[in-house]
Short mmCIF file of C-alpha atoms in Angstrom, two decimals:
data_model
loop_
_atom_site.label_atom_id
_atom_site.label_comp_id
_atom_site.label_asym_id
_atom_site.label_seq_id
_atom_site.Cartn_x
_atom_site.Cartn_y
_atom_site.Cartn_z
CA MET A 73 0.06 -0.09 -0.07
CA LYS A 74 1.03 3.13 -1.75
CA LEU A 75 0.46 6.08 0.74
CA TYR A 76 -0.27 9.64 -0.91
CA TYR A 77 -0.59 13.07 -0.08
CA TYR A 78 0.44 16.78 -1.18
CA LYS A 79 4.65 17.46 -1.20
CA SER A 80 5.54 20.73 -1.56
CA ALA A 81 8.75 21.01 -2.46
CA LEU A 82 9.49 24.31 0.51
CA GLY A 83 8.07 22.08 2.68
CA ASN A 84 4.44 22.34 4.67
CA PHE A 85 4.25 20.79 8.36
CA GLY A 86 0.45 20.35 7.77
CA ASP A 87 0.79 18.28 4.91
CA ASP A 88 4.71 16.58 5.62
CA LEU A 89 3.33 14.85 9.03
CA ASN A 90 1.66 12.84 7.15
CA ALA A 91 5.09 11.30 6.32
CA TRP A 92 5.42 9.71 10.04
CA ILE A 93 1.96 10.17 11.36
CA TRP A 94 0.46 7.47 9.15
CA ASP A 95 3.42 4.85 10.05
CA ARG A 96 2.67 5.33 13.89
CA LEU A 97 -1.26 4.73 13.46
CA LEU A 98 -0.60 1.74 11.26
CA PRO A 99 2.77 -0.10 11.35
CA ASN A 100 4.26 -2.17 8.85
CA PHE A 101 1.45 -1.42 6.39
CA PHE A 102 2.88 1.09 3.90
CA ASP A 103 5.46 0.31 1.15
CA ASN A 104 6.22 1.57 -2.51
CA ASP A 105 2.21 -1.02 -3.85
CA ASP A 106 0.87 1.77 -5.97
CA ASN A 107 -1.48 -1.04 -7.00
CA THR A 108 -3.29 0.37 -3.67
CA ARG A 109 -3.08 4.08 -2.31
CA PHE A 110 -4.14 5.15 1.00
CA SER A 111 -5.40 8.99 0.64
CA GLY A 112 -4.61 10.82 3.82
CA ILE A 113 -4.38 14.67 5.35
CA GLY A 114 -5.28 17.36 3.32
CA THR A 115 -6.99 19.15 0.78
CA ILE A 116 -6.24 15.74 -2.13
CA ILE A 117 -9.40 14.82 -3.71
CA ASN A 118 -9.57 15.87 -7.39
CA THR A 119 -8.43 14.93 -10.16
CA GLU A 120 -3.95 14.48 -10.37
CA MET A 121 -4.51 11.27 -8.22
CA PRO A 122 -2.87 8.49 -10.10
CA ASP A 123 -5.33 5.67 -10.51
CA ALA A 124 -5.67 2.46 -8.25
CA ASN A 125 -6.88 -0.61 -8.01
CA LYS A 126 -8.05 0.29 -5.06
CA TRP A 127 -8.05 3.79 -3.05
CA ILE A 128 -8.17 4.25 0.55
CA VAL A 129 -9.18 7.32 1.51
CA PHE A 130 -9.06 8.65 5.08
CA GLY A 131 -9.49 11.63 6.73
CA SER A 132 -8.98 13.75 2.94
CA GLY A 133 -11.09 16.66 1.94
CA ILE A 134 -11.70 18.85 -1.71
CA GLY A 135 -11.15 21.72 -1.55
CA TYR A 136 -10.46 22.38 -5.14
CA GLY A 137 -11.98 21.47 -8.72
CA HIS A 138 -12.79 17.78 -8.97
CA PRO A 139 -12.54 14.31 -7.69
CA PRO A 140 -10.86 11.70 -9.78
CA LYS A 141 -13.13 9.97 -12.48
CA GLY A 142 -14.56 6.61 -10.90
CA PHE A 143 -14.67 8.57 -7.34
CA GLY A 144 -16.81 6.33 -4.90
CA GLY A 145 -17.22 3.02 -7.17
CA ASN A 146 -16.08 0.20 -6.54
CA LYS A 147 -12.17 1.14 -6.61
CA TRP A 148 -13.17 3.01 -3.57
CA ASP A 149 -12.67 2.87 0.37
CA ILE A 150 -13.73 5.76 1.72
CA VAL A 151 -13.46 5.23 5.60
CA SER A 152 -13.67 8.47 5.85
CA VAL A 153 -13.39 12.72 4.98
CA ARG A 154 -12.43 15.88 6.89
CA GLY A 155 -16.00 17.06 6.61
CA PRO A 156 -19.77 17.75 5.40
CA LEU A 157 -19.32 20.38 2.19
CA SER A 158 -16.17 17.57 1.26
CA ALA A 159 -18.91 14.41 1.45
CA GLN A 160 -22.47 17.07 -0.07
CA ILE A 161 -19.99 17.61 -3.06
CA LEU A 162 -18.64 14.01 -3.41
CA GLY A 163 -22.41 13.14 -3.19
CA LEU A 164 -21.13 10.66 0.26
CA GLY A 165 -24.01 10.33 3.08
CA LYS A 166 -23.45 11.95 6.66
CA GLU A 167 -22.30 9.29 7.60
CA LYS A 168 -19.08 9.63 5.79
CA TYR A 169 -17.63 12.67 7.06
CA ILE A 170 -16.32 12.31 10.24
CA THR A 171 -13.07 15.69 10.91
CA ASP A 172 -9.63 16.45 9.90
CA GLY A 173 -7.52 13.39 10.51
CA ALA A 174 -4.73 15.42 12.24
CA ALA A 175 -6.92 15.01 15.31
CA LEU A 176 -5.17 11.44 15.73
CA LEU A 177 -2.32 13.29 16.40
CA ASN A 178 -3.88 13.66 20.27
CA THR A 179 -3.29 9.73 20.70
CA LEU A 180 0.86 9.48 20.01
CA SER A 181 2.38 10.24 22.94
CA GLU A 182 4.88 12.55 22.31
CA PHE A 183 1.84 14.55 21.82
CA THR A 184 -0.52 14.50 24.85
CA PRO A 185 -2.12 17.95 25.56
CA CYS A 186 0.28 19.81 28.26
CA ALA A 187 -1.27 21.09 31.56
CA GLU A 188 -2.06 24.54 31.63
CA ASN A 189 0.60 25.31 33.80
CA GLU A 190 3.42 24.20 31.10
CA ARG A 191 1.88 27.08 28.24
CA SER A 192 2.84 29.87 27.61
CA GLY A 193 3.17 32.80 24.86
CA THR A 194 0.91 33.45 21.40
CA ILE A 195 2.33 32.09 18.31
CA PHE A 196 1.45 32.15 14.84
CA ILE A 197 1.57 30.85 11.78
CA PRO A 198 0.74 31.60 8.44
CA HIS A 199 -0.72 29.36 4.41
CA HIS A 200 2.84 28.04 3.32
CA ASN A 201 2.20 29.98 0.02
CA ALA A 202 1.62 33.95 2.08
CA LEU A 203 5.44 34.15 3.17
CA ASP A 204 6.06 36.46 0.95
CA LYS A 205 2.90 38.15 0.89
CA GLY A 206 3.29 40.57 4.07
CA PRO A 207 5.55 41.55 6.83
CA TRP A 208 4.26 38.93 9.07
CA GLU A 209 7.93 38.86 10.71
CA ARG A 210 7.92 42.30 11.72
CA GLY A 211 4.23 42.80 12.92
CA CYS A 212 5.26 39.84 15.25
CA GLN A 213 8.23 41.61 16.89
CA ARG A 214 5.73 44.74 17.26
CA ALA A 215 2.94 42.44 18.90
CA ASN A 216 4.57 40.58 20.72
CA VAL A 217 3.51 37.39 19.58
CA GLU A 218 6.37 34.43 18.06
CA PHE A 219 6.28 33.94 13.88
CA VAL A 220 6.38 30.03 13.59
CA ASN A 221 7.30 29.46 9.62
CA PRO A 222 5.17 26.64 8.78
CA ARG A 223 7.69 25.63 6.14
CA GLY A 224 9.48 24.40 9.15
CA GLU A 225 10.15 20.93 10.83
CA ALA A 226 6.67 19.43 11.15
CA THR A 227 7.42 17.96 14.93
CA GLU A 228 8.77 20.77 15.93
CA ILE A 229 6.33 22.38 15.20
CA ILE A 230 3.54 20.84 16.34
CA GLN A 231 5.48 20.74 19.70
CA LYS A 232 5.37 24.85 19.03
CA ILE A 233 1.90 24.41 19.54
CA ARG A 234 1.13 21.80 22.13
CA ARG A 235 2.88 24.66 24.34
CA SER A 236 1.79 27.42 23.35
CA ARG A 237 -1.60 29.67 25.07
CA LEU A 238 -2.99 31.00 21.73
CA VAL A 239 -2.59 29.58 18.03
CA LEU A 240 -3.23 32.78 16.08
CA ALA A 241 -4.24 30.32 12.54
CA ASP A 242 -3.36 31.35 8.85
CA ALA A 243 -2.11 27.72 7.56
CA MET A 244 -5.58 25.87 8.63
CA HIS A 245 -3.92 22.62 9.81
CA ALA A 246 -2.38 24.79 12.82
CA ALA A 247 -6.50 25.32 13.88
CA ILE A 248 -6.59 21.31 13.71
CA ILE A 249 -3.51 20.32 15.87
CA ALA A 250 -4.03 23.60 18.01
CA ASP A 251 -7.09 22.03 18.77
CA ALA A 252 -6.15 18.50 19.36
CA MET A 253 -3.76 19.51 21.37
CA ARG A 254 -6.34 21.64 22.87
CA VAL A 255 -5.65 25.45 22.56
CA PRO A 256 -7.23 27.78 21.36
CA TRP A 257 -6.66 28.64 18.20
CA VAL A 258 -7.94 31.91 15.94
CA PRO A 259 -8.43 31.48 12.42
CA MET A 260 -6.16 34.27 10.17
CA VAL A 261 -6.34 35.40 6.51
CA THR A 262 -3.33 36.79 4.64
CA SER A 263 -5.06 36.56 1.04
CA SER A 264 -8.27 35.92 -0.74
CA GLN A 265 -6.30 32.94 -1.31
CA ILE A 266 -7.21 31.94 2.39
CA ASN A 267 -9.94 28.87 1.45
CA THR A 268 -13.90 29.78 3.26
CA PHE A 269 -15.03 26.14 1.61
CA LYS A 270 -11.57 23.71 3.77
CA TRP A 271 -12.27 25.82 6.64
CA LEU A 272 -16.22 26.19 6.90
CA ASP A 273 -16.19 21.67 6.46
CA TRP A 274 -13.93 21.51 9.62
CA THR A 275 -14.96 23.84 11.50
CA GLN A 276 -18.10 22.88 10.86
CA THR A 277 -17.06 18.95 12.11
CA ILE A 278 -16.69 20.24 16.06
CA SER A 279 -19.54 22.67 16.07
CA CYS A 280 -17.32 25.38 16.22
CA PRO A 281 -18.12 29.09 13.94
CA TYR A 282 -15.11 29.96 11.64
CA MET A 283 -14.88 34.50 12.28
CA PRO A 284 -11.68 34.79 11.06
CA ILE A 285 -9.63 38.93 11.85
CA VAL A 286 -8.28 39.48 8.70
CA VAL A 287 -4.73 40.55 9.23
CA GLY A 288 -3.87 40.71 5.37
CA SER A 289 -4.28 44.36 3.50
CA ASN A 290 -4.07 46.83 0.89
CA PHE A 291 0.41 46.39 0.38
CA LEU A 292 1.75 45.42 -2.33
CA GLN A 293 2.43 42.36 -2.92
CA ASN A 294 -0.60 41.40 -1.19
CA VAL A 295 -2.67 43.74 -3.77
CA LEU A 296 -1.14 42.02 -6.99
CA HIS A 297 -0.91 38.36 -5.62
CA ASN A 298 -4.97 38.95 -4.70
CA ARG A 299 -5.49 40.43 -8.09
CA LYS A 300 -4.17 37.47 -8.88
CA VAL A 301 -6.11 35.42 -7.44
CA ASN A 302 -9.04 36.86 -8.11
CA LEU A 303 -8.53 37.07 -12.04
CA TYR A 304 -8.35 33.42 -12.45
CA GLY A 305 -11.23 32.80 -10.14
CA GLU A 306 -9.93 30.99 -7.70
CA LYS A 307 -10.73 33.60 -5.12
CA ASN A 308 -11.34 31.90 -2.22
CA PHE A 309 -11.70 33.59 0.67
CA HIS A 310 -16.01 34.21 1.03
CA PRO A 311 -15.94 37.02 4.09
CA GLY A 312 -19.39 36.00 5.70
CA GLU A 313 -20.79 32.90 3.85
CA ASP A 314 -22.31 30.46 4.93
CA VAL A 315 -22.65 26.59 4.74
CA ASP A 316 -25.17 26.56 1.85
CA GLU A 317 -23.32 30.22 0.25
CA ALA A 318 -19.99 28.30 -0.01
CA LEU A 319 -21.13 25.39 -1.06
CA LYS A 320 -22.58 26.81 -4.08
CA THR A 321 -19.71 29.06 -4.45
CA PHE A 322 -17.86 25.60 -4.90
CA LYS A 323 -19.73 24.63 -7.11
CA LYS A 324 -19.59 27.69 -9.88
CA GLN A 325 -15.90 27.67 -9.60
CA GLN A 326 -16.27 24.06 -10.69
CA ASN A 327 -18.68 25.02 -13.78
CA LEU A 328 -16.45 27.79 -14.67
CA THR A 329 -13.19 25.57 -15.04
CA ASP A 330 -15.56 23.32 -16.66
CA SER A 331 -16.46 25.33 -19.67
CA VAL A 332 -14.48 26.03 -22.68
CA GLU A 333 -15.23 29.91 -22.31
CA GLY A 334 -14.35 29.20 -19.01
CA HIS A 335 -11.05 27.51 -20.11
CA LYS A 336 -10.37 30.62 -22.79
CA TYR A 337 -10.87 33.32 -19.47
CA ILE A 338 -8.62 32.04 -17.73
CA ASN A 339 -5.90 31.15 -20.03
CA LYS A 340 -6.16 34.95 -21.59
CA VAL A 341 -5.64 36.99 -18.01
CA LYS A 342 -2.80 34.10 -17.06
CA SER A 343 -1.16 35.07 -19.79
CA LEU A 344 -1.17 38.68 -19.52
CA TYR A 345 -0.85 38.52 -16.40
CA TYR A 346 3.39 36.59 -16.64
CA ARG A 347 3.77 38.79 -19.31
CA LEU A 348 3.32 42.34 -16.99
CA PRO A 349 6.92 43.76 -16.63
CA ASN A 350 7.67 43.09 -13.69
CA LYS A 351 10.42 45.39 -13.03
CA LEU A 352 7.24 48.31 -13.32
CA PHE A 353 6.16 46.27 -10.36
CA CYS A 354 9.51 46.36 -8.42
CA LEU A 355 9.95 50.25 -9.16
CA TYR A 356 7.05 51.31 -7.54
CA GLU A 357 8.00 48.84 -4.60
CA SER A 358 10.82 50.10 -4.05
CA GLN A 359 9.33 54.42 -4.35
CA VAL A 360 6.82 53.17 -1.61
CA SER A 361 8.38 50.91 0.45
CA LYS A 362 9.37 53.21 2.87
CA ASN A 363 6.00 54.81 4.13
CA ARG A 364 3.69 51.90 2.51
CA GLY A 365 6.31 49.37 4.16
CA GLU A 366 5.45 51.01 7.34
CA ARG A 367 1.72 51.40 7.53
CA ALA A 368 2.01 47.42 6.51
CA ILE A 369 3.74 46.96 9.45
CA GLU A 370 1.31 48.78 11.38
CA TYR A 371 -1.34 47.09 9.64
CA VAL A 372 -0.31 43.15 10.46
CA THR A 373 0.41 44.52 14.29
CA SER A 374 -2.68 45.83 14.74
CA ARG A 375 -4.31 42.65 14.40
CA LEU A 376 -2.09 40.50 15.98
CA LEU A 377 -3.09 42.46 18.62
CA GLU A 378 -6.36 42.59 18.23
CA ALA A 379 -5.85 38.55 17.70
CA THR A 380 -4.31 38.15 21.31
CA ARG A 381 -7.57 39.87 22.65
CA ASN A 382 -9.44 37.09 21.49
CA GLY A 383 -10.23 34.64 23.71
CA GLY A 384 -9.67 31.92 20.64
CA PHE A 385 -12.16 29.14 19.65
CA LEU A 386 -11.60 25.28 20.87
CA SER A 387 -14.08 22.35 20.64
CA GLU A 388 -16.02 21.27 23.48
CA GLN A 389 -13.82 17.91 25.10
CA ASN A 390 -17.38 16.27 24.27
CA VAL A 391 -17.33 17.21 20.67
CA PHE A 392 -13.35 16.25 20.53
CA ASP A 393 -13.36 12.95 21.84
CA GLU A 394 -16.56 12.11 19.62
CA ASN A 395 -14.50 12.48 16.78
CA LEU A 396 -11.62 10.83 17.60
CA ASP A 397 -13.23 7.77 19.07
CA ARG A 398 -14.85 7.58 15.46
CA LEU A 399 -11.67 8.00 13.54
CA LEU A 400 -10.02 5.53 16.13
CA ASN A 401 -12.68 2.95 14.99
CA GLY A 402 -11.64 4.09 11.11
CA ILE A 403 -8.25 3.21 11.58
CA ASN A 404 -9.15 -0.46 13.37
CA ALA A 405 -11.17 -0.38 10.49
CA VAL A 406 -8.68 0.03 7.68
CA LYS A 407 -6.41 -3.04 9.85
CA ASN A 408 -9.27 -5.20 9.88
CA ARG A 409 -9.24 -5.05 5.92
CA TYR A 410 -6.10 -4.99 4.31
CA SER A 411 -3.94 -6.43 7.76
CA LYS A 412 -1.42 -8.33 5.55
#
């Protein structure tokens, strides 16, 4: 059985933990035999999933595009998906969603939640694609918040989360892991690429609202990034959307990418965007960098300070325990069906 998950060339702790968590939970299960594949943690249910004689899906989600052809057929053993939005888009019953599989970190001895007197400080973890989109580190320094690079080593980042009093989470898995470590978390938004659909998919499983604080602003790098995302039809952050609206938006984006006209539009916009002279952007940024840069840092600092005054969210213990029990039952089901 071969493990399948997203691998960022630069690293991303929320994906990278797949490399070892499943070996701990399902020892001696995984090798390079790609006749059977196991879909783990992440938003990875899409058309890029390779063909296999058998697919096992455990806690994965959908968040972009379409599922692979034949999804849910005889080749597919869908133990669970991440949440109710994924289940609805994929045509699955309510019994097929539990929560994100990263909650299982709670069962590993080295990640047992810390006692309250062993926790200290507030940390901010941006999305791995947002590192160069704003002055996050400078803002953190001024707000007395520890900046954590999401491209760092996964176990070290998880330990930082575990020992914190509050986690400011732009990266969704920072919030998911914080909840698993029983540490309060505050959802943050650095750009319009942060995916409302994905967040709602998960927060619905833990009976928590999705009420993010926008920390990204109109500083140049973020403006350019947001404009590009919006033009491509890939804007994923939709303030104030509820579950029904998020599902409608997701289906609209699917329809855009399905149509010939939609493909032509996206390709044309991408071509135009990448032909724009980057030197012009750099020149403009250098001319306004002093004033704009300082304003950006001040804005980020103020939003981080606002977030630190927020008590944060944390799932009720009985809700978390019920989800964890169902995930562990799923692990046992996989063991019973596929033990060598």
